[in-house]
Protein backbone atom coordinates (compact mmCIF):
# COMPACT_ATOMS: atom_id res chain seq x y z
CA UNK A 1 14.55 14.59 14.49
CA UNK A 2 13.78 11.91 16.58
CA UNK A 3 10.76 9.39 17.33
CA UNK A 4 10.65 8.27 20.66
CA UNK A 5 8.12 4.85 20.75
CA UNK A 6 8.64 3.50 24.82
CA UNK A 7 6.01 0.76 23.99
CA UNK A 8 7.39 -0.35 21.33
CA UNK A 9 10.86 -0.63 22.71
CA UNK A 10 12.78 1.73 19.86
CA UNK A 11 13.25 5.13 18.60
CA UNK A 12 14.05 6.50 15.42
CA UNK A 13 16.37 9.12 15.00
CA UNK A 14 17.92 11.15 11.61
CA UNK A 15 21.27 11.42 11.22
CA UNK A 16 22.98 14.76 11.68
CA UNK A 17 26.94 13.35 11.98
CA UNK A 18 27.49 10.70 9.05
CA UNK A 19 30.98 9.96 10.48
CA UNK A 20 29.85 9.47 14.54
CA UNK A 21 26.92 7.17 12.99
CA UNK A 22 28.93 4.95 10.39
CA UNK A 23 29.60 2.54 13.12
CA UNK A 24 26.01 2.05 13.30
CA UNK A 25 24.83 1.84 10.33
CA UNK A 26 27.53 -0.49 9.11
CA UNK A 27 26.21 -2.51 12.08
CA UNK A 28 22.53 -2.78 10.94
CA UNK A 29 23.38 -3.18 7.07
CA UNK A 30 26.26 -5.39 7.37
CA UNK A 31 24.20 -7.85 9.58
CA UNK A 32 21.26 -7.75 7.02
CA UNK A 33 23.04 -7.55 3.63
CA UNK A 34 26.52 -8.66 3.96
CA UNK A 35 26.02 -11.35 6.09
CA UNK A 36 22.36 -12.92 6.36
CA UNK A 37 21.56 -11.83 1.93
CA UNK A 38 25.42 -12.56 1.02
CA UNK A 39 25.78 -9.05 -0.59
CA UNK A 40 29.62 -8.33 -1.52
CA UNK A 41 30.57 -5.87 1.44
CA UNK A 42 32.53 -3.34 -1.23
CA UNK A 43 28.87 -2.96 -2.94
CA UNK A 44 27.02 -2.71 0.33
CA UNK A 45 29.49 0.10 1.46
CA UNK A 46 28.70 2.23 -1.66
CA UNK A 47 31.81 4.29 -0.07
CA UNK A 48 31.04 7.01 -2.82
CA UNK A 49 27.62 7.72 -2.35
CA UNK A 50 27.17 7.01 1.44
CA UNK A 51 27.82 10.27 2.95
CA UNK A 52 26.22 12.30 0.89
CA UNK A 53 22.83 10.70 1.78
CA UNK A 54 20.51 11.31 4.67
CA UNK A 55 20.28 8.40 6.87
CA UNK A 56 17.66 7.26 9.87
CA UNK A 57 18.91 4.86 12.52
CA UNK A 58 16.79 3.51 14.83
CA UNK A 59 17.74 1.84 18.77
CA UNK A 60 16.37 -0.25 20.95
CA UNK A 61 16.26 1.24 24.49
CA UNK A 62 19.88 0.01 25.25
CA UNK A 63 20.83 2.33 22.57
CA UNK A 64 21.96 -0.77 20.43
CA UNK A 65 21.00 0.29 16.50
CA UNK A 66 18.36 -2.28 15.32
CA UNK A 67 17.55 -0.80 11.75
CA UNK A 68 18.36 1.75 9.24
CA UNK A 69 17.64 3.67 5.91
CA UNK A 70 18.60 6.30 3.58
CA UNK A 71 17.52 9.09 1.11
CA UNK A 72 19.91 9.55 -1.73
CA UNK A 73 20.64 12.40 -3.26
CA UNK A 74 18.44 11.54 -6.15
CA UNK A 75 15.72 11.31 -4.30
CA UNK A 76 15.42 7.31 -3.62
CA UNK A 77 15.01 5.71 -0.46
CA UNK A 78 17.09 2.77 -0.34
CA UNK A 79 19.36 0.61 2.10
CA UNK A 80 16.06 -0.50 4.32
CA UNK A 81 17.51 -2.32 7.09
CA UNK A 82 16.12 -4.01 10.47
CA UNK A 83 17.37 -7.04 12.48
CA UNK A 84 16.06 -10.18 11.70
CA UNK A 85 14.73 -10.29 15.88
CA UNK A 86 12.95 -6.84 15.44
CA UNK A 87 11.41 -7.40 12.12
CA UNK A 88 7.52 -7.66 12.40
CA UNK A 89 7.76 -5.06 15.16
CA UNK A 90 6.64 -1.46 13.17
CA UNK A 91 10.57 -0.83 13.39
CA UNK A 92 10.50 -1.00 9.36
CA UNK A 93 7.62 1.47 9.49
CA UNK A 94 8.43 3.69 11.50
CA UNK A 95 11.67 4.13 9.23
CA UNK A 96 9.85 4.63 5.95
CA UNK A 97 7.93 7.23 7.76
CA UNK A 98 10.59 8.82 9.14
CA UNK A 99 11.90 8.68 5.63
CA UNK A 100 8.93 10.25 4.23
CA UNK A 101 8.47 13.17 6.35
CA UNK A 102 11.99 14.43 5.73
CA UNK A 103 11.33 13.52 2.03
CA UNK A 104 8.78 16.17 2.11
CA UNK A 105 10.14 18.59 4.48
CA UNK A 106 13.09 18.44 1.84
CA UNK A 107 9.77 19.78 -0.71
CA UNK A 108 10.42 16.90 -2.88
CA UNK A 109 7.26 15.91 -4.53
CA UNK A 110 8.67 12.44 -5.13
CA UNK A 111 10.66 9.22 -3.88
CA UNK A 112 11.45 5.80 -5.69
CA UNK A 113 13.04 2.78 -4.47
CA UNK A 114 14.48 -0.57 -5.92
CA UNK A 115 12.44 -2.71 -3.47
CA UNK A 116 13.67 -6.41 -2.81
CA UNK A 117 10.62 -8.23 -4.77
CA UNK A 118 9.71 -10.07 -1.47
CA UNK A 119 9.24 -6.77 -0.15
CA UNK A 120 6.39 -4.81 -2.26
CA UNK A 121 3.92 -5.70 -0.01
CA UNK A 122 5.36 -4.19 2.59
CA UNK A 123 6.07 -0.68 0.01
CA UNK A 124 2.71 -0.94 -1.08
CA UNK A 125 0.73 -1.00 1.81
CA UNK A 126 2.34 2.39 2.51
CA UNK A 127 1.11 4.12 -0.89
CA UNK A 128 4.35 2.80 -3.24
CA UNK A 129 2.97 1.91 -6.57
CA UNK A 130 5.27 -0.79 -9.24
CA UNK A 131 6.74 0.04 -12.45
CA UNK A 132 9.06 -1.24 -15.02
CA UNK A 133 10.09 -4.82 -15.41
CA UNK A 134 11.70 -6.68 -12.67
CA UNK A 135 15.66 -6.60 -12.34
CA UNK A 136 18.26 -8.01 -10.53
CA UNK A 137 20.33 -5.80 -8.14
CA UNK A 138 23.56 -7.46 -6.31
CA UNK A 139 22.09 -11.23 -7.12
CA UNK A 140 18.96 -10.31 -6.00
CA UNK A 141 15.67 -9.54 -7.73
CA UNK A 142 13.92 -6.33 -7.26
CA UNK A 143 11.05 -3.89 -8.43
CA UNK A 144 11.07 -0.40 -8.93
CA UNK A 145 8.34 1.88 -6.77
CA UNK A 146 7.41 5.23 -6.50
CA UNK A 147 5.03 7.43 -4.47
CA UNK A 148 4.08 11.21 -5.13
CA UNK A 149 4.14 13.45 -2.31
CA UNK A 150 1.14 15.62 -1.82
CA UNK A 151 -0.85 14.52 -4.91
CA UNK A 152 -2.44 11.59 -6.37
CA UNK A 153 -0.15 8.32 -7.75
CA UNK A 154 -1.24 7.93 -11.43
CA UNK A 155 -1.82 3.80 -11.56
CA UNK A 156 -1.15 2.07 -15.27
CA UNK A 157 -1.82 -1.73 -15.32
CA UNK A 158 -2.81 -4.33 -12.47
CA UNK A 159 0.19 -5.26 -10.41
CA UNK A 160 -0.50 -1.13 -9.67
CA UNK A 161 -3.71 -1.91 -9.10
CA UNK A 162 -2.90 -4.36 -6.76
CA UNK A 163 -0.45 -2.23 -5.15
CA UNK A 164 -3.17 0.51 -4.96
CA UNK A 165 -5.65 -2.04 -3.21
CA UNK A 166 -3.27 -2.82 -0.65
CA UNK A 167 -1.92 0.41 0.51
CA UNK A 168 -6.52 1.39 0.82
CA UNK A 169 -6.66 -2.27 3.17
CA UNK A 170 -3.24 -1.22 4.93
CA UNK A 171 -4.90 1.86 6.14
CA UNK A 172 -8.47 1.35 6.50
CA UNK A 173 -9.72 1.44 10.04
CA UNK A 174 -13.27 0.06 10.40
CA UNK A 175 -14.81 1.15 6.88
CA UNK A 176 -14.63 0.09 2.94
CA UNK A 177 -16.25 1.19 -0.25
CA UNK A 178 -16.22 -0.64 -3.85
CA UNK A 179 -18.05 0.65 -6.54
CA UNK A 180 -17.59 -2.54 -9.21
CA UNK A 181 -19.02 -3.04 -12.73
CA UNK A 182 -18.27 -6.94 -11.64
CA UNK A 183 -15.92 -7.63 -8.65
CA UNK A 184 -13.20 -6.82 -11.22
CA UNK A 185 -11.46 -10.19 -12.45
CA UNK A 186 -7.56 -9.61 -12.52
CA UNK A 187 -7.94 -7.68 -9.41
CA UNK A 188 -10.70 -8.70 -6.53
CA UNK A 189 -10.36 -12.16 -7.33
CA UNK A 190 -6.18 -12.30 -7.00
CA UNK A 191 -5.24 -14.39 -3.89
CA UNK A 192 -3.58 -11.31 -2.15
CA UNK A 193 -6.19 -8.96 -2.71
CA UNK A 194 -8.67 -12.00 -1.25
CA UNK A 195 -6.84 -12.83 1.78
CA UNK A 196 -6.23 -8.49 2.28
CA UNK A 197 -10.04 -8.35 2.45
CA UNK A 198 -10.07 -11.49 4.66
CA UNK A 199 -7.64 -9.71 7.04
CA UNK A 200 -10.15 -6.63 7.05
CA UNK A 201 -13.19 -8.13 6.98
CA UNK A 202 -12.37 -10.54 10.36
CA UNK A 203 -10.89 -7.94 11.82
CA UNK A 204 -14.04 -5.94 12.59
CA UNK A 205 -14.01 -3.83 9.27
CA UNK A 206 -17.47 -3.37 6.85
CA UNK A 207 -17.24 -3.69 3.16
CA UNK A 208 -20.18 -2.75 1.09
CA UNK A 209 -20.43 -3.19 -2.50
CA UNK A 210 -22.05 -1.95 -5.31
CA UNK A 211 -22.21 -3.51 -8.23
CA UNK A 212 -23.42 -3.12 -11.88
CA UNK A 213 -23.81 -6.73 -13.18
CA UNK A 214 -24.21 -8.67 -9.86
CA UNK A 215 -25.20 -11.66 -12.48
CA UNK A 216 -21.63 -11.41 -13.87
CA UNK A 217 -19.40 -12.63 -10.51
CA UNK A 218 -21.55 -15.19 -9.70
CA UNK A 219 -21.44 -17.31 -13.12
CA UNK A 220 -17.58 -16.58 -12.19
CA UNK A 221 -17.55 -18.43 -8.80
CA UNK A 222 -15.53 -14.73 -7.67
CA UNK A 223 -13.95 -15.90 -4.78
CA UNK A 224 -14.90 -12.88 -3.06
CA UNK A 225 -18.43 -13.64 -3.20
CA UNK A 226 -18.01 -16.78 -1.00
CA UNK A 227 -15.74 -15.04 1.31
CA UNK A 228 -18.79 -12.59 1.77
CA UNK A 229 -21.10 -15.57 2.08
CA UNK A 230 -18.60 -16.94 5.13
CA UNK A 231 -18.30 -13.93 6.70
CA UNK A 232 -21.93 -12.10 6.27
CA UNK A 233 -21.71 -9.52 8.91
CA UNK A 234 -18.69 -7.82 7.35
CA UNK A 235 -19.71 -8.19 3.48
CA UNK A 236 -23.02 -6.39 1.86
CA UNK A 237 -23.62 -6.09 -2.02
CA UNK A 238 -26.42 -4.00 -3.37
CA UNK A 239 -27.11 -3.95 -7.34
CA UNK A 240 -27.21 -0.76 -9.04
CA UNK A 241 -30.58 -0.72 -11.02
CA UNK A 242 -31.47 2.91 -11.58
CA UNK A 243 -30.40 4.30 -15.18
CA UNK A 244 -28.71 7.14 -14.03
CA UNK A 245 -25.94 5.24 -11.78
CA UNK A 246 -25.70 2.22 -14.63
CA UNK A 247 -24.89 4.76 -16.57
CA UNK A 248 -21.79 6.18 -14.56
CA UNK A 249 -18.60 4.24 -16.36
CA UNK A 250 -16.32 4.58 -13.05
CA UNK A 251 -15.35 2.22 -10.56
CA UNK A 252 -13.74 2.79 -7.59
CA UNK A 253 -12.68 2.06 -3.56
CA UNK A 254 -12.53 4.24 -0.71
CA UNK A 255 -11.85 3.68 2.84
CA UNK A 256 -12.60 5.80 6.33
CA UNK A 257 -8.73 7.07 6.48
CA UNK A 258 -8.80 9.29 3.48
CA UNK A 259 -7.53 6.30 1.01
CA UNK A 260 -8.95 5.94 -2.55
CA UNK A 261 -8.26 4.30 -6.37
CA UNK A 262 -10.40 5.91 -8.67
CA UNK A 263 -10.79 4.15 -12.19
CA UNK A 264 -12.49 6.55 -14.69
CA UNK A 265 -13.68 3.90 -16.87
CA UNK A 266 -14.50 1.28 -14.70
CA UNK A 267 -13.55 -1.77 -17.04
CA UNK A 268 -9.95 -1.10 -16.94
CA UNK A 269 -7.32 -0.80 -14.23
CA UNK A 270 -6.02 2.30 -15.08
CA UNK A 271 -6.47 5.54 -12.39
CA UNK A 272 -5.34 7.17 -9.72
CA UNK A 273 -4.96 6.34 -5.91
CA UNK A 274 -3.66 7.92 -2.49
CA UNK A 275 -3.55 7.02 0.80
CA UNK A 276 -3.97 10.42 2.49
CA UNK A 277 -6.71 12.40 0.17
CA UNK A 278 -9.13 13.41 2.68
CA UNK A 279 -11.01 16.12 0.31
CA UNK A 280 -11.19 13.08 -2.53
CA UNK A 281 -11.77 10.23 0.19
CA UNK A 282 -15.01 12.37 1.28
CA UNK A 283 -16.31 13.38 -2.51
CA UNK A 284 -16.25 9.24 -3.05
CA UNK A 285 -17.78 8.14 -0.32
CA UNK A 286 -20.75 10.95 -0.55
CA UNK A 287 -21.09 9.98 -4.18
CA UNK A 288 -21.98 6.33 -2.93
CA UNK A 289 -24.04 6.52 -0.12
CA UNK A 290 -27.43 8.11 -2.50
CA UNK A 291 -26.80 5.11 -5.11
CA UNK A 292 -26.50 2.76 -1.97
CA UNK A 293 -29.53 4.23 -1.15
CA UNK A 294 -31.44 3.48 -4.86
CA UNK A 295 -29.54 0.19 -4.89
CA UNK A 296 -31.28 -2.87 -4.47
CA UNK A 297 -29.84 -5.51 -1.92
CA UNK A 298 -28.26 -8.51 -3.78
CA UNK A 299 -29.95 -11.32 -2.07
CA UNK A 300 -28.94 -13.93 -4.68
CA UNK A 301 -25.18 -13.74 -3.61
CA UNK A 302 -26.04 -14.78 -0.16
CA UNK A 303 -25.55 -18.25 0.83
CA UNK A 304 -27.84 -20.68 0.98
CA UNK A 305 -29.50 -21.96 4.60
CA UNK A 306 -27.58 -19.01 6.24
C-alpha cells in the first residue's frame, strides 16, 4: 500500500520487508525518541517485538523517511513517529490513517494505544476515546485510548466526553448540532472544548443550539454563551418549550460529516460517539430540525447593543 500526497510533499507507504526498512525506521524513531525525548535506545529498539509488527514509513519526495508507526501484534498502534521539521504538516495523519485502514482490512474491530499525554488531542480528534488512569511509560507520562472499528465507541465519564467533542469539531465541515439540557457544565464550558468551538465557529462553521433551561447557562456566565454573543453569525440558541421535546431526557451533538455523541440521559456524560456513522449522523440531525422548528429563539442570550 502506498499514499502518494505530491502537494503535500510525502507519501506513506506499508512495510512489506521489515529487514530492507529497519534502516528507516530506526532513522525516524531514533531521531524522535532516542535522541530529542531521551528514551534508552535498548527500550526504543524493542528488538523482540519489532519484526513481528506491521509498520508504515512515510518519505519526503527525496525518498528521505520523515515519520513512522506500527501495529502490534496485539492489536495497538504504537511507535508514532514524525520529524520535528514535518510535524504540523498532516504527515502524523496520514500515518494513523494509514494505520487504520490496514487495522480494518486486518478485520480487527479494535485498536488501543499508550498515547504520550501531550498527544490526546491529536488521538482524539481522530475518534480515540481515554481510559484508565494515567501512567508513566519510559519516563514519560501517557494515556491509554481506544477506538472501535465499524461501530459506535461506548463513552464513560468526561475526559471521554471531551475526547468525543473533539474528534465531532475535528471533522465537522461547515455544520454543528447540540441538543443541551444546559450547555453542559464539565463539558461545553472546559477551555478546550471553548476554544474547539472558537476554531469552528471563525472558521465559517454554524452551530445551533437547543436548549432545555436556557435560564440555567446564563446565571452560570457559560463561557460559551459570550463566545456566541462575539461571534453572532456562527452561534444560534432556540429554547425548547413544547412538552413533548422537554420531555425527551437525551442530549446530544452531531455534525455534517457523519460524527455524533449521543447521551441517553442528557444530565450525565455517559454515551456513545463515532466519527463516521452516517445512518446515526442523519437520524440526529432529522430528529432536531422539527423541535428547531417548535423552538423558540433565545433572544435573552444575545448581547446587548449588538
Amino acid at each position: 500500500m502506498s499514499a502518494p500526497a505530491p502537494a503535500a510533499g510525502f507519501r506513506v507507504v506499508a512495510v512489506e520487508d521489515y529487514a530492507a526498512a529497519q534502516p528507516a525506521l530506526r532513522a525516524v524513531r531514533e531521531a524522535v525518541f532516542v535522541r530529542e525525548q531521551n528514551v534508552p535506545l535498548d527500550l526504543e529498539l524493542d528488538a523482540g517485538r519489532d519484526p513481528q509488527c506491521q509498520h508504515v514509513l512515510a518519505f519526503d519526495a527525496a525518498g528521505e523517511p520523515i515519520g513512522t508507526g506500527r501495529l502490534t501484534p496485539d492489536r495497538r498502534i504504537g511507535r508514532m513517529a514524525v520529524l520535528a521539521s514535518w510535524r504540523g504538516r498532516g504527515v502524523g495523519e496520514a500515518l494513523l490513517a494509514a494505520l487504520l485502514e490496514r487495522a480494518q482490512a486486518l478485520g480487527w474491530r479494535e485498536v488501543s494505544l499508550h498515547s504520550q499525554a501531550g498527544a490526546t488531542g491529536f488521538y482524539a480528534r481522530h475518534g480515540f476515546l481515554p481510559f484508565g488512569e494515567r501512567f508513566f511509560e519510559a519516563g514519560i507520562e501517557h494515556v491509554a485510548m481506544y477506538r472501535l472499528l465499524g461501530a459506535a465507541n461506548p463513552v464513560a465519564g468526561r475526559e471521554a466526553a471531551l475526547a468525543a467533542l473533539a474528534g465531532i469539531l475535528a471533522q465537522a465541515r461547515r455544520g454543528l448540532w447540540i441538543c443541551s439540557r444546559d450547555l453542559d457544565p464539565g463539558l461545553l464550558d472546559r477551555a478546550e472544548a471553548v476554544a474547539g468551538l472558537r476554531r469552528f465557529a471563525t472558521g465559517g462553521g454554524q452551530v445551533r443550539v437547543l436548549l432545555h433551561d436556557p435560564a440555567a447557562p446564563q446565571r452560570a456566565l457559560a463561557p460559551l454563551i459570550g463566545l456566541a454573543q462575539r461571534l453572532p453569525t456562527a452561534f444560534e440558541f432556540r429554547a425548547i418549550e413544547e412538552t413533548v421535546d422537554q420531555n425527551d431526557p437525551a442530549a446530544y451533538l452531531v455534525n455534517d460529516r457523519d460524527g455524533w455523541y449521543y447521551r441517553p440521559l442528557g444530565h450525565r456524560f455517559d454515551g456513545e460517539t463515532r466519527i463516521d456513522g452516517g445512518p446515526r449522523a442523519r437520524q440526529l440531525r432529522a430528529r432536531f430540525e422539527p423541535v428547531w422548528e417548535r423552538a423558540r429563539p433565545c433572544s435573552e442570550l444575545r448581547a446587548l447593543g449588538i
